[in-house]
C-alpha cells in the first residue's frame, strides 16, 4: 500500500501480443511515450502486454488534460504510441489499446491479463496475420458534373423564351445537384461493398469535413479494412476501382498498414 | 514567406489520421488512468485550430509567391 502511495511512475499499456515466438528485441531503440524509456513485455503466459514506464508527473490524471492541449506533446506521444505498436506489428499480431491507457503498476497489468486471458487470446486469434488499411474516397465536383451533364443532355428540350430558359436552367441545376448527391452515395456504397468483399472485415466511419481532410474535393468514403498482411488482392481491387471511377472525378487515398485500431472491441466486450 | 520551421500541412494531416486512430480506436479500458471523453473532445478542438492555422499559413504563402 505504501509503495503505491509513494509511486512516481506507472505502466503505460500499448497493446497485447501473443507471447509465443515474439522477440521483444524488436522493441529495442523504439522511442516510447517517455523518450528515455524502453518498451518491455509484462506477462507470464501465452499472451503479453507491451508497456513502458511513465512518470506520473507527466501522465497523472490531473496532468493529462493540459498535456493533451499541448499540440507538440500530443504529436510526440501519439507518434511514439504508434511507433511501439508498429514495431510489434512488424513481428506479430497486435491488439492495440487506446492512447494513454495507464496502470499504476506492472502487477495491475498482470491482473488484467489474467482476468481477460481467454477473451484476449480469442481476439489475437481473430486478428492473426491481419493489418488495417485506411481508405478515403474523394469526389471532384467538376468532372462529376460534366459526366452527369453529358448523360442527361439529350433530355433537355430547346427553349425559346428567355425567362422560361432561365427557369429551365435553374431546374436543371437543382436536378444535377440532386443527381450528383444520389450518384455519389450510390458509388460510396458500391465501392465499400466491393472493398468489404476483398477484406476480412470492414468499418465505415463518418466522412470528414474539408477543413479536416485538407482537400478541396469532397470526402465521400472514410473506411477501414482488415486485410491479410501479405496478400495483394485487396490493393488490386482498389486499383481496379480507382481506374473505373477516375472518369467521374473520384480519387482514393490509402493509409497504413495500421495496427487494427478499428477492429478491436471496446472494454465492455473484452472484460 | 513563412519561415522554414512552419509545419507542413500534409504531415499535419497524417498526424490527424494517427491521432484519430489512437484516440478513437483500440481497446478502451478502465485502467487506473484513462482519458475522459471530455479530454478527447478537447484534443479535437485543439487540432482543428492547429490545422486551420496551418492551412491559412499555406494560403498566405501561396498568395505571396503569386505574381
Tab-separated table of C-alpha atoms in Angstrom:
chain	number	residue	atom	x	y	z
A	1	UNK	CA	0.000	0.000	0.000
A	2	UNK	CA	2.776	2.394	0.985
A	3	UNK	CA	4.552	1.573	-2.242
A	4	UNK	CA	1.522	2.622	-4.322
A	5	UNK	CA	1.077	5.835	-2.415
A	6	UNK	CA	4.680	6.860	-2.926
A	7	UNK	CA	4.865	5.766	-6.552
A	8	UNK	CA	6.103	8.344	-9.033
A	9	UNK	CA	5.938	6.045	-12.045
A	10	UNK	CA	3.254	3.966	-13.712
A	11	UNK	CA	2.947	1.403	-16.540
A	12	UNK	CA	1.687	2.717	-19.865
A	13	UNK	CA	-0.058	-0.062	-21.825
A	14	UNK	CA	0.314	-0.034	-25.641
A	15	UNK	CA	-1.181	-3.347	-26.633
A	16	UNK	CA	-1.256	-7.114	-26.289
A	17	UNK	CA	0.682	-9.674	-28.317
A	18	UNK	CA	0.929	-13.452	-28.400
A	19	UNK	CA	3.993	-14.189	-26.293
A	20	UNK	CA	4.972	-17.392	-28.133
A	21	UNK	CA	7.774	-16.669	-30.552
A	22	UNK	CA	7.622	-12.906	-30.034
A	23	UNK	CA	11.127	-11.491	-29.742
A	24	UNK	CA	10.944	-8.410	-27.525
A	25	UNK	CA	14.247	-7.218	-29.053
A	26	UNK	CA	12.178	-5.632	-31.845
A	27	UNK	CA	11.150	-3.031	-29.252
A	28	UNK	CA	14.748	-2.000	-28.508
A	29	UNK	CA	15.545	1.515	-29.605
A	30	UNK	CA	11.925	2.381	-30.405
A	31	UNK	CA	11.027	5.732	-28.794
A	32	UNK	CA	8.277	5.342	-26.205
A	33	UNK	CA	5.847	7.972	-24.901
A	34	UNK	CA	8.607	8.800	-22.380
A	35	UNK	CA	11.607	9.194	-24.731
A	36	UNK	CA	14.212	7.958	-22.247
A	37	UNK	CA	12.392	4.683	-21.526
A	38	UNK	CA	12.279	1.428	-23.462
A	39	UNK	CA	9.190	-0.657	-24.122
A	40	UNK	CA	9.113	-4.083	-22.497
A	41	UNK	CA	6.810	-7.068	-22.019
A	42	UNK	CA	4.703	-7.928	-18.999
A	43	UNK	CA	3.151	-11.383	-18.755
A	44	UNK	CA	3.986	-14.940	-17.967
A	45	UNK	CA	1.518	-16.986	-20.024
A	46	UNK	CA	0.766	-17.180	-23.739
A	47	UNK	CA	-0.138	-13.506	-24.009
A	48	UNK	CA	1.945	-10.487	-23.068
A	49	UNK	CA	1.364	-6.771	-22.652
A	50	UNK	CA	3.698	-4.186	-24.157
A	51	UNK	CA	4.318	-1.479	-21.572
A	52	UNK	CA	6.769	1.274	-20.755
A	53	UNK	CA	7.336	3.300	-17.601
A	54	UNK	CA	5.895	6.788	-17.475
A	55	UNK	CA	6.220	9.473	-14.857
A	56	UNK	CA	3.027	10.351	-13.012
A	57	UNK	CA	4.159	13.983	-13.049
A	58	UNK	CA	3.597	13.828	-16.811
A	59	UNK	CA	0.889	11.154	-17.213
A	60	UNK	CA	-1.036	11.533	-13.959
A	61	UNK	CA	-4.792	12.005	-14.036
A	62	UNK	CA	-4.553	15.658	-13.062
A	63	UNK	CA	-1.770	16.446	-15.549
A	64	UNK	CA	-3.036	14.670	-18.667
A	65	UNK	CA	-5.779	17.099	-19.789
A	66	UNK	CA	-3.388	20.036	-20.055
A	67	UNK	CA	-0.767	17.888	-21.826
A	68	UNK	CA	-3.328	16.882	-24.422
A	69	UNK	CA	-3.820	20.507	-25.363
A	70	UNK	CA	-0.126	20.916	-25.993
A	71	UNK	CA	-0.003	20.074	-29.707
A	72	UNK	CA	3.725	19.280	-29.693
A	73	UNK	CA	3.395	16.987	-26.680
A	74	UNK	CA	0.383	15.252	-28.236
A	75	UNK	CA	2.168	14.756	-31.539
A	76	UNK	CA	5.290	13.285	-29.967
A	77	UNK	CA	3.343	10.973	-27.650
A	78	UNK	CA	0.864	9.825	-30.330
A	79	UNK	CA	3.700	9.060	-32.757
A	80	UNK	CA	5.533	7.112	-30.020
A	81	UNK	CA	2.374	5.123	-29.171
A	82	UNK	CA	2.083	4.197	-32.842
A	83	UNK	CA	5.830	3.524	-33.293
A	84	UNK	CA	5.850	0.945	-30.482
A	85	UNK	CA	2.777	-0.817	-31.868
A	86	UNK	CA	4.167	-0.763	-35.420
A	87	UNK	CA	7.435	-2.320	-34.268
A	88	UNK	CA	5.436	-5.151	-32.696
A	89	UNK	CA	3.090	-5.364	-35.705
A	90	UNK	CA	6.067	-5.997	-37.994
A	91	UNK	CA	6.764	-9.162	-35.993
A	92	UNK	CA	3.366	-10.450	-34.846
A	93	UNK	CA	-0.333	-9.733	-34.432
A	94	UNK	CA	-1.237	-6.947	-32.048
A	95	UNK	CA	-4.313	-5.875	-30.075
A	96	UNK	CA	-3.872	-2.091	-29.905
A	97	UNK	CA	-5.081	-0.181	-26.859
A	98	UNK	CA	-6.289	3.356	-26.776
A	99	UNK	CA	-3.823	6.213	-26.316
A	100	UNK	CA	-2.981	6.844	-22.627
A	101	UNK	CA	-4.205	3.618	-21.050
A	102	UNK	CA	-2.175	3.503	-17.846
A	103	UNK	CA	-1.954	1.145	-14.877
A	104	UNK	CA	-0.299	2.106	-11.617
A	105	UNK	CA	1.899	-0.994	-11.546
A	106	UNK	CA	3.035	-3.963	-13.645
A	107	UNK	CA	1.137	-6.148	-11.170
A	108	UNK	CA	-2.105	-4.412	-12.159
A	109	UNK	CA	-1.335	-5.090	-15.847
A	110	UNK	CA	-0.659	-8.728	-14.949
A	111	UNK	CA	-4.019	-8.897	-13.138
A	112	UNK	CA	-5.735	-7.549	-16.236
A	113	UNK	CA	-4.050	-10.197	-18.423
A	114	UNK	CA	-5.029	-13.000	-16.053
A	115	UNK	CA	-8.603	-11.779	-15.749
A	116	UNK	CA	-9.126	-11.471	-19.523
A	117	UNK	CA	-6.809	-14.133	-20.924
A	118	UNK	CA	-9.395	-16.146	-22.843
A	119	UNK	CA	-11.020	-13.114	-24.495
A	120	UNK	CA	-7.656	-11.623	-25.445
A	121	UNK	CA	-6.439	-14.926	-26.883
A	122	UNK	CA	-9.575	-15.220	-28.990
A	123	UNK	CA	-9.071	-11.670	-30.212
A	124	UNK	CA	-5.430	-12.332	-31.158
A	125	UNK	CA	-6.537	-15.459	-32.975
A	126	UNK	CA	-9.091	-13.472	-34.985
A	127	UNK	CA	-6.569	-10.752	-35.880
A	128	UNK	CA	-3.806	-13.219	-36.732
A	129	UNK	CA	-1.905	-12.199	-39.866
A	130	UNK	CA	-4.105	-9.143	-40.452
A	131	UNK	CA	-3.402	-5.430	-40.662
A	132	UNK	CA	-5.676	-2.430	-41.040
A	133	UNK	CA	-5.714	-0.212	-44.134
A	134	UNK	CA	-7.455	3.149	-44.220
A	135	UNK	CA	-9.220	4.162	-47.436
A	136	UNK	CA	-10.642	7.607	-48.074
A	137	UNK	CA	-12.601	8.402	-51.224
A	138	UNK	CA	-12.900	11.920	-52.656
A	139	UNK	CA	-15.061	13.345	-55.393
A	140	UNK	CA	-14.189	16.362	-57.541
A	141	UNK	CA	-17.452	18.109	-58.481
A	142	UNK	CA	-16.134	19.402	-61.827
A	143	UNK	CA	-15.583	16.117	-63.689
A	144	UNK	CA	-18.608	14.530	-61.999
A	145	UNK	CA	-20.957	17.352	-63.040
A	146	UNK	CA	-19.643	17.084	-66.570
A	147	UNK	CA	-20.153	13.340	-66.691
A	148	UNK	CA	-23.693	13.661	-65.305
A	149	UNK	CA	-24.495	16.546	-67.665
A	150	UNK	CA	-23.348	14.548	-70.671
A	151	UNK	CA	-25.589	11.749	-69.514
A	152	UNK	CA	-28.684	13.981	-69.239
A	153	UNK	CA	-28.028	16.430	-72.121
A	154	UNK	CA	-30.279	14.674	-74.565
A	155	UNK	CA	-33.170	15.025	-72.102
A	156	UNK	CA	-33.186	18.870	-72.029
A	157	UNK	CA	-35.539	20.343	-74.596
A	158	UNK	CA	-34.602	23.507	-76.547
A	159	UNK	CA	-36.221	26.676	-75.159
A	160	UNK	CA	-37.099	29.926	-76.962
A	161	UNK	CA	-38.328	32.384	-74.292
A	162	UNK	CA	-35.540	33.845	-72.105
A	163	UNK	CA	-37.450	33.773	-68.810
A	164	UNK	CA	-38.542	30.262	-69.470
A	165	UNK	CA	-34.978	29.256	-70.355
A	166	UNK	CA	-33.747	30.651	-67.037
A	167	UNK	CA	-36.282	28.611	-65.076
A	168	UNK	CA	-35.420	25.514	-67.012
A	169	UNK	CA	-31.725	26.113	-66.355
A	170	UNK	CA	-32.334	26.574	-62.620
A	171	UNK	CA	-34.386	23.405	-62.547
A	172	UNK	CA	-31.667	21.555	-64.407
A	173	UNK	CA	-29.047	22.749	-61.909
A	174	UNK	CA	-31.142	21.620	-58.972
A	175	UNK	CA	-31.695	18.272	-60.649
A	176	UNK	CA	-27.954	17.990	-61.255
A	177	UNK	CA	-27.188	18.687	-57.569
A	178	UNK	CA	-29.628	16.054	-56.508
A	179	UNK	CA	-28.374	13.603	-59.070
A	180	UNK	CA	-24.765	14.239	-58.004
A	181	UNK	CA	-25.620	13.527	-54.373
A	182	UNK	CA	-27.512	10.383	-55.248
A	183	UNK	CA	-24.838	9.149	-57.639
A	184	UNK	CA	-22.037	9.802	-55.099
A	185	UNK	CA	-23.948	7.980	-52.349
A	186	UNK	CA	-24.536	5.018	-54.661
A	187	UNK	CA	-20.856	4.936	-55.606
A	188	UNK	CA	-19.775	5.109	-51.949
A	189	UNK	CA	-21.991	2.121	-51.216
A	190	UNK	CA	-20.780	0.162	-54.233
A	191	UNK	CA	-17.093	0.864	-53.538
A	192	UNK	CA	-17.407	-0.030	-49.846
A	193	UNK	CA	-19.248	-3.210	-50.797
A	194	UNK	CA	-16.517	-4.299	-53.221
A	195	UNK	CA	-13.687	-3.469	-50.805
A	196	UNK	CA	-15.517	-5.268	-47.984
A	197	UNK	CA	-15.750	-8.359	-50.171
A	198	UNK	CA	-11.953	-8.201	-50.684
A	199	UNK	CA	-11.254	-7.770	-46.929
A	200	UNK	CA	-11.636	-9.880	-43.776
A	201	UNK	CA	-13.599	-7.170	-42.006
A	202	UNK	CA	-14.634	-3.586	-42.692
A	203	UNK	CA	-15.795	-0.493	-40.918
A	204	UNK	CA	-17.208	2.691	-42.447
A	205	UNK	CA	-16.533	5.805	-40.339
A	206	UNK	CA	-18.169	9.217	-40.710
A	207	UNK	CA	-16.707	11.261	-43.560
A	208	UNK	CA	-14.602	14.257	-42.551
A	209	UNK	CA	-15.347	17.859	-43.496
A	210	UNK	CA	-12.979	19.708	-45.864
A	211	UNK	CA	-11.241	21.575	-43.021
A	212	UNK	CA	-10.065	18.231	-41.590
A	213	UNK	CA	-9.357	16.422	-44.847
A	214	UNK	CA	-7.349	19.413	-46.085
A	215	UNK	CA	-8.635	18.885	-49.618
A	216	UNK	CA	-10.839	20.939	-51.891
A	217	UNK	CA	-12.799	17.963	-53.148
A	218	UNK	CA	-15.433	16.317	-51.009
A	219	UNK	CA	-14.862	13.150	-48.992
A	220	UNK	CA	-17.493	10.508	-49.720
A	221	UNK	CA	-15.881	7.458	-48.094
A	222	UNK	CA	-13.854	7.123	-44.873
A	223	UNK	CA	-13.403	3.456	-44.095
A	224	UNK	CA	-11.031	0.968	-42.503
A	225	UNK	CA	-10.461	-2.572	-43.780
A	226	UNK	CA	-8.888	-5.546	-42.073
A	227	UNK	CA	-6.776	-7.313	-44.681
A	228	UNK	CA	-4.272	-10.184	-44.775
A	229	UNK	CA	-0.797	-8.795	-44.180
A	230	UNK	CA	0.949	-10.213	-47.266
A	231	UNK	CA	-1.919	-10.570	-49.671
A	232	UNK	CA	-2.175	-8.110	-52.560
A	233	UNK	CA	-5.737	-8.891	-53.713
A	234	UNK	CA	-7.275	-6.016	-51.693
A	235	UNK	CA	-4.924	-3.451	-53.233
A	236	UNK	CA	-5.535	-4.901	-56.683
A	237	UNK	CA	-9.292	-4.490	-56.225
A	238	UNK	CA	-8.747	-0.905	-55.075
A	239	UNK	CA	-6.619	-0.181	-58.159
A	240	UNK	CA	-9.389	-1.562	-60.373
A	241	UNK	CA	-11.914	0.663	-58.598
A	242	UNK	CA	-9.623	3.697	-58.973
A	243	UNK	CA	-9.369	3.128	-62.730
A	244	UNK	CA	-13.105	2.628	-63.174
A	245	UNK	CA	-14.147	5.679	-61.158
A	246	UNK	CA	-11.466	8.179	-62.284
A	247	UNK	CA	-13.718	9.251	-65.162
A	248	UNK	CA	-16.286	10.596	-62.675
A	249	UNK	CA	-13.740	12.642	-60.733
A	250	UNK	CA	-13.365	10.074	-57.919
A	251	UNK	CA	-9.976	9.521	-56.281
A	252	UNK	CA	-8.750	7.471	-53.312
A	253	UNK	CA	-6.173	7.775	-50.535
A	254	UNK	CA	-4.797	4.708	-48.760
A	255	UNK	CA	-3.033	4.798	-45.390
A	256	UNK	CA	-1.424	2.014	-43.382
A	257	UNK	CA	-0.722	-0.717	-42.674
A	258	UNK	CA	-2.004	0.210	-39.208
A	259	UNK	CA	-2.426	-1.892	-36.084
A	260	UNK	CA	-6.106	-2.934	-36.190
A	261	UNK	CA	-7.395	0.029	-34.146
A	262	UNK	CA	-10.814	-0.180	-35.775
A	263	UNK	CA	-11.214	-3.920	-35.295
A	264	UNK	CA	-10.903	-4.447	-31.576
A	265	UNK	CA	-13.909	-4.381	-29.288
A	266	UNK	CA	-14.407	-1.791	-26.595
A	267	UNK	CA	-13.733	-2.593	-22.948
A	268	UNK	CA	-17.185	-3.992	-22.110
A	269	UNK	CA	-16.755	-6.782	-24.622
A	270	UNK	CA	-13.226	-7.741	-23.562
A	271	UNK	CA	-13.634	-7.762	-19.802
B	1	UNK	CA	7.112	33.949	-46.832
B	2	UNK	CA	6.545	31.634	-43.912
B	3	UNK	CA	9.644	30.507	-42.095
B	4	UNK	CA	11.202	27.144	-42.846
B	5	UNK	CA	10.121	25.792	-39.465
B	6	UNK	CA	6.404	26.017	-40.290
B	7	UNK	CA	4.817	22.557	-40.214
B	8	UNK	CA	3.829	21.002	-43.490
B	9	UNK	CA	0.080	20.581	-43.978
B	10	UNK	CA	0.494	17.088	-45.409
B	11	UNK	CA	2.345	15.935	-42.289
B	12	UNK	CA	-0.289	17.551	-40.081
B	13	UNK	CA	-2.996	15.600	-41.853
B	14	UNK	CA	-1.150	12.325	-41.424
B	15	UNK	CA	-0.883	13.247	-37.762
B	16	UNK	CA	-4.620	13.804	-37.652
B	17	UNK	CA	-5.198	10.372	-39.194
B	18	UNK	CA	-2.959	8.915	-36.500
B	19	UNK	CA	-4.495	10.848	-33.618
B	20	UNK	CA	-7.926	9.844	-34.899
B	21	UNK	CA	-6.937	6.184	-34.624
B	22	UNK	CA	-5.110	6.260	-31.290
B	23	UNK	CA	-7.908	8.245	-29.647
B	24	UNK	CA	-10.976	6.639	-31.208
B	25	UNK	CA	-9.704	3.142	-31.888
B	26	UNK	CA	-8.045	0.498	-29.779
B	27	UNK	CA	-9.340	-1.316	-26.730
B	28	UNK	CA	-10.738	1.115	-24.181
B	29	UNK	CA	-10.076	0.028	-20.637
B	30	UNK	CA	-10.973	1.388	-17.305
B	31	UNK	CA	-7.268	1.265	-16.426
B	32	UNK	CA	-6.035	3.178	-13.411
B	33	UNK	CA	-5.639	6.282	-15.555
B	34	UNK	CA	-7.510	6.806	-18.820
B	35	UNK	CA	-8.629	9.715	-20.934
B	36	UNK	CA	-12.034	11.160	-20.177
B	37	UNK	CA	-14.368	11.708	-23.136
B	38	UNK	CA	-14.281	15.438	-22.432
B	39	UNK	CA	-10.472	15.428	-22.708
B	40	UNK	CA	-10.629	13.677	-26.082
B	41	UNK	CA	-13.100	16.289	-27.324
B	42	UNK	CA	-10.684	18.995	-26.229
B	43	UNK	CA	-7.919	17.417	-28.287
B	44	UNK	CA	-10.096	17.670	-31.380
B	45	UNK	CA	-10.874	21.298	-30.750
B	46	UNK	CA	-7.121	21.964	-30.380
B	47	UNK	CA	-6.266	20.039	-33.558
B	48	UNK	CA	-8.907	21.848	-35.591
B	49	UNK	CA	-7.478	25.177	-34.550
B	50	UNK	CA	-3.978	23.950	-35.349
B	51	UNK	CA	-4.975	22.630	-38.783
B	52	UNK	CA	-6.978	25.712	-39.636
B	53	UNK	CA	-3.991	27.915	-38.821
B	54	UNK	CA	-1.610	25.757	-40.876
B	55	UNK	CA	-3.987	25.893	-43.850
B	56	UNK	CA	-4.227	29.667	-43.510
B	57	UNK	CA	-0.429	29.975	-43.389
B	58	UNK	CA	-0.109	27.919	-46.560
B	59	UNK	CA	-2.705	30.018	-48.374
B	60	UNK	CA	-0.862	33.163	-47.316
B	61	UNK	CA	2.409	31.704	-48.579
B	62	UNK	CA	0.766	30.910	-51.922
B	63	UNK	CA	-0.531	34.464	-52.217
B	64	UNK	CA	2.893	35.870	-51.529
B	65	UNK	CA	4.635	33.862	-54.214
B	66	UNK	CA	1.853	34.550	-56.754
B	67	UNK	CA	2.773	37.279	-59.261
